[in-house]
Coordinates of C-alpha atoms and ligand atoms in Angstrom, one line a residue:
M1 CA -24.5 277.8 -23.5
P2 CA -25.3 281.5 -22.5
V3 CA -28.3 281.9 -20.1
D4 CA -31.2 284.6 -20.7
C5 CA -30.9 287.6 -18.6
P6 CA -33.9 289.8 -18.9
I7 CA -33.2 293.4 -18.2
H8 CA -35.9 296.0 -17.9
P9 CA -35.4 299.9 -19.1
A10 CA -33.3 302.0 -16.5
T11 CA -35.4 304.6 -14.7
P12 CA -34.2 308.3 -14.8
L13 CA -31.8 309.1 -12.0
P14 CA -33.3 311.4 -9.2
P15 CA -32.2 314.9 -8.6
T16 CA -29.0 314.9 -6.8
E17 CA -30.5 317.3 -4.3
L18 CA -33.1 314.9 -3.3
V19 CA -30.4 312.3 -2.6
D20 CA -28.5 314.6 -0.5
R21 CA -31.3 315.6 1.6
L22 CA -32.0 311.9 2.2
T23 CA -28.5 311.3 3.5
K24 CA -29.2 314.2 6.2
L25 CA -32.1 312.0 7.5
A26 CA -32.3 308.6 9.0
T27 CA -33.8 305.3 8.4
S28 CA -36.0 305.6 11.6
L29 CA -37.3 309.0 10.5
V30 CA -38.1 307.8 7.1
S31 CA -40.0 304.7 8.3
D32 CA -41.8 306.6 11.1
V33 CA -43.4 308.9 8.4
F34 CA -44.1 306.0 6.1
G35 CA -46.4 303.9 8.4
R36 CA -43.4 302.4 10.3
W37 CA -43.5 300.2 7.2
A38 CA -40.6 301.0 4.9
G39 CA -37.7 298.9 6.5
A40 CA -36.4 295.7 5.1
P41 CA -36.1 293.7 8.3
G42 CA -32.8 291.7 8.9
L43 CA -30.6 293.9 6.6
L44 CA -27.9 295.3 8.7
P45 CA -24.6 296.9 7.9
V46 CA -21.9 294.4 7.7
A47 CA -18.9 296.3 6.3
G48 CA -17.8 299.9 5.6
L49 CA -20.4 302.1 7.2
T50 CA -18.6 304.5 9.5
T51 CA -20.2 306.0 12.7
G52 CA -23.1 308.2 11.9
Q53 CA -22.8 307.8 8.2
V54 CA -26.1 307.7 6.3
V55 CA -26.0 306.5 2.6
A56 CA -28.8 306.9 -0.1
G57 CA -29.4 306.5 -3.7
P58 CA -31.6 305.1 -6.4
A59 CA -31.9 301.2 -6.4
L60 CA -30.3 299.1 -9.1
T61 CA -32.3 296.0 -8.6
V62 CA -31.0 292.5 -9.2
R63 CA -33.0 289.3 -8.7
T64 CA -30.7 286.3 -8.7
R65 CA -30.9 282.7 -7.8
P66 CA -29.9 282.2 -4.4
G67 CA -26.3 281.6 -3.9
D68 CA -25.4 282.5 -7.5
N69 CA -24.0 285.9 -8.7
L70 CA -23.5 285.8 -12.3
V71 CA -26.1 288.6 -13.0
V72 CA -24.7 290.5 -9.9
H73 CA -21.4 290.6 -11.7
K74 CA -23.4 292.0 -14.7
A75 CA -25.2 294.6 -12.7
L76 CA -21.7 296.0 -11.4
D77 CA -21.0 296.6 -15.2
L78 CA -24.1 298.5 -15.8
A79 CA -24.2 300.5 -12.7
R80 CA -24.5 304.4 -12.8
P81 CA -22.7 306.5 -10.3
G82 CA -24.7 307.0 -7.2
E83 CA -27.0 303.9 -7.5
V84 CA -27.4 301.4 -4.8
L85 CA -27.0 298.0 -5.7
V86 CA -30.1 296.0 -4.3
V87 CA -29.7 292.1 -4.7
A88 CA -32.6 290.1 -4.0
G89 CA -31.2 286.7 -3.2
G90 CA -34.1 285.2 -1.5
G91 CA -32.6 285.8 2.0
Q92 CA -30.6 282.7 1.7
T93 CA -27.4 283.1 3.9
D94 CA -25.6 279.9 3.5
R95 CA -23.6 281.0 0.5
A96 CA -22.2 284.5 -0.4
V97 CA -23.1 286.4 -3.5
L98 CA -20.8 289.2 -3.3
G99 CA -17.3 289.5 -1.9
G100 CA -14.2 291.7 -1.6
L101 CA -13.2 291.9 -5.3
M102 CA -16.9 292.7 -6.4
G103 CA -16.8 295.4 -3.5
Q104 CA -13.8 296.9 -4.8
Y105 CA -14.9 296.9 -8.2
A106 CA -18.2 298.6 -7.0
T107 CA -16.2 301.4 -5.7
T108 CA -14.7 302.0 -9.2
R109 CA -18.2 301.9 -10.5
G110 CA -19.3 304.9 -8.1
L111 CA -22.0 302.8 -6.4
A112 CA -23.2 304.4 -3.2
A113 CA -24.0 301.3 -1.2
L114 CA -24.4 297.4 -1.8
V115 CA -27.5 295.8 -0.3
V116 CA -27.8 292.1 -0.2
D117 CA -30.8 290.0 0.8
G118 CA -28.5 287.0 1.3
A119 CA -24.9 286.6 2.2
V120 CA -21.7 288.3 1.5
R121 CA -18.0 287.3 2.2
D122 CA -14.5 288.9 2.6
Q123 CA -15.7 291.2 5.1
A124 CA -12.3 292.9 6.0
D125 CA -11.7 293.6 2.2
L126 CA -15.3 294.9 1.9
A127 CA -14.7 297.3 4.8
A128 CA -11.4 298.5 3.4
L129 CA -12.3 298.7 -0.3
A130 CA -16.0 298.8 -1.0
P131 CA -19.0 301.1 -0.4
P132 CA -20.9 300.5 2.6
V133 CA -22.4 297.0 2.6
F134 CA -25.8 295.8 4.0
A135 CA -26.7 292.0 4.3
T136 CA -28.7 289.6 5.9
G137 CA -25.8 287.4 6.5
V138 CA -22.0 286.4 6.1
S139 CA -20.6 283.3 4.7
H140 CA -17.2 282.3 3.4
L141 CA -18.8 279.9 1.0
G142 CA -18.5 281.1 -2.4
P143 CA -21.3 281.8 -5.2
Y144 CA -22.1 279.7 -8.2
K145 CA -21.9 281.8 -11.6
D146 CA -24.5 280.0 -13.7
G147 CA -27.5 282.4 -13.4
P148 CA -30.4 282.7 -13.9
G149 CA -31.4 286.2 -12.8
E150 CA -33.1 289.5 -14.0
L151 CA -31.9 293.2 -14.0
R152 CA -33.9 296.2 -13.0
C153 CA -37.0 294.2 -12.3
P154 CA -39.2 294.5 -9.3
V155 CA -37.9 292.5 -6.3
A156 CA -38.7 291.5 -2.8
L157 CA -36.0 292.6 -0.4
A158 CA -36.5 290.9 2.8
G159 CA -40.1 291.0 2.2
V160 CA -40.2 294.7 1.1
A161 CA -41.1 295.5 -2.5
V162 CA -38.5 297.4 -4.4
A163 CA -38.8 298.8 -7.9
D164 CA -35.7 299.9 -9.8
G165 CA -35.0 303.5 -9.1
D166 CA -36.8 303.5 -5.8
L167 CA -34.9 305.5 -3.3
V168 CA -32.9 303.5 -0.7
I169 CA -31.5 304.8 2.7
G170 CA -29.1 302.9 4.9
D171 CA -27.5 303.7 8.2
A172 CA -26.6 301.8 11.4
D173 CA -30.2 300.8 11.9
G174 CA -30.4 299.0 8.5
I175 CA -32.4 299.8 5.2
A176 CA -35.5 301.8 4.3
V177 CA -37.1 301.9 1.0
I178 CA -39.2 304.8 -0.6
P179 CA -41.2 304.4 -3.8
R180 CA -39.8 306.8 -6.4
A181 CA -43.2 308.4 -6.9
R182 CA -43.6 309.4 -3.3
A183 CA -39.9 310.4 -2.6
E184 CA -40.3 314.1 -2.3
E185 CA -43.3 313.8 -0.1
I186 CA -41.7 311.4 2.2
V187 CA -38.4 313.3 2.5
A188 CA -40.3 316.4 3.4
L189 CA -42.3 314.5 6.0
A190 CA -39.1 313.0 7.4
E191 CA -37.5 316.4 7.7
E192 CA -40.4 317.7 9.7
K193 CA -40.0 314.7 12.0
R194 CA -36.4 315.5 12.4
S195 CA -37.2 319.0 13.4
A196 CA -39.8 317.7 15.9
E197 CA -37.2 315.3 17.4
E198 CA -34.6 318.1 17.7
A199 CA -37.2 320.1 19.8
E200 CA -37.6 317.1 22.0
R201 CA -33.8 316.7 22.3
R202 CA -33.9 320.4 23.5
A203 CA -36.5 319.6 26.0
I204 CA -34.7 316.7 27.4
E205 CA -31.7 318.9 27.9
A206 CA -33.9 321.5 29.7
G207 CA -35.6 319.1 31.8
T208 CA -39.0 320.0 30.3
W209 CA -39.7 316.9 28.1
D210 CA -43.6 316.2 28.1
R211 CA -44.2 312.9 30.1
A212 CA -47.9 313.6 30.7
W213 CA -49.1 311.3 27.8
I214 CA -47.7 308.3 29.6
D215 CA -49.8 308.9 32.7
A216 CA -52.8 309.4 30.6
A217 CA -52.3 306.1 29.0
L218 CA -51.6 304.1 32.0
R219 CA -53.5 303.4 35.2
M220 CA -50.9 302.4 37.7
V221 CA -51.9 299.7 40.1
E222 CA -50.1 299.7 43.3
L223 CA -49.2 296.2 44.5
P224 CA -49.1 295.5 48.2
Ligands
LIG1 O1 -16.3 284.9 -6.0 C1 -17.1 286.0 -6.1 O2 -17.7 286.1 -7.1 C2 -17.3 286.8 -4.9 C3 -16.1 287.0 -4.1 O3 -15.5 286.4 -3.4 C4 -15.4 288.4 -4.4 O4 -15.9 289.2 -5.2 O5 -14.3 288.5 -3.9
LIG2 MG1 -13.5 286.9 -2.8

């Protein structure tokens, strides 16, 4: 007996130029200008991300029963090039919901990254064949394929609300999520923050980095 799989309408893809600008930023810059609030804690790169690489794209959201990947397979069939697969698997890490074969297929589907609030497996194959993968865990125990699940629905990704089409950025520090409606504003603010940090880096090199604010904030108590 087939199981129902509700699917919400796909959101229009964002301008390529906006996604390109995101890949020149960093998760830390995005979360700094977004109330230090944008990050999905515990989601770290587990395969495929190269040193210094930043990935970004609109979310293709999936809600699945923890430990089951029937609808995750369906999401791969529906993915549009450039999307970031966002799987809300309840953070359960005792059973993988994605592995090397799916990762290889995701590459052929043009996905920019795979994000799983749950476990993945076949790390070596993922590293060799899949887009960069972020997950909360790794487990060789395989998924069930019974459903249920829901596609392009609002999800909770490690406690962060993600709507289909929201912009996701990932790097060595993890994942940050930007609501689609605020993407232009947040990207512009993060670019300003990047310029400010570049100026600080030049000041460190020149030995002129302002440290006065620390002494203003601390009253040092000399102990005998
Ligand atoms: O069995 C599955 O669906 C997950 C998996 O290991 C793979 O994609 O290689
Ligand atoms: Mg496998």
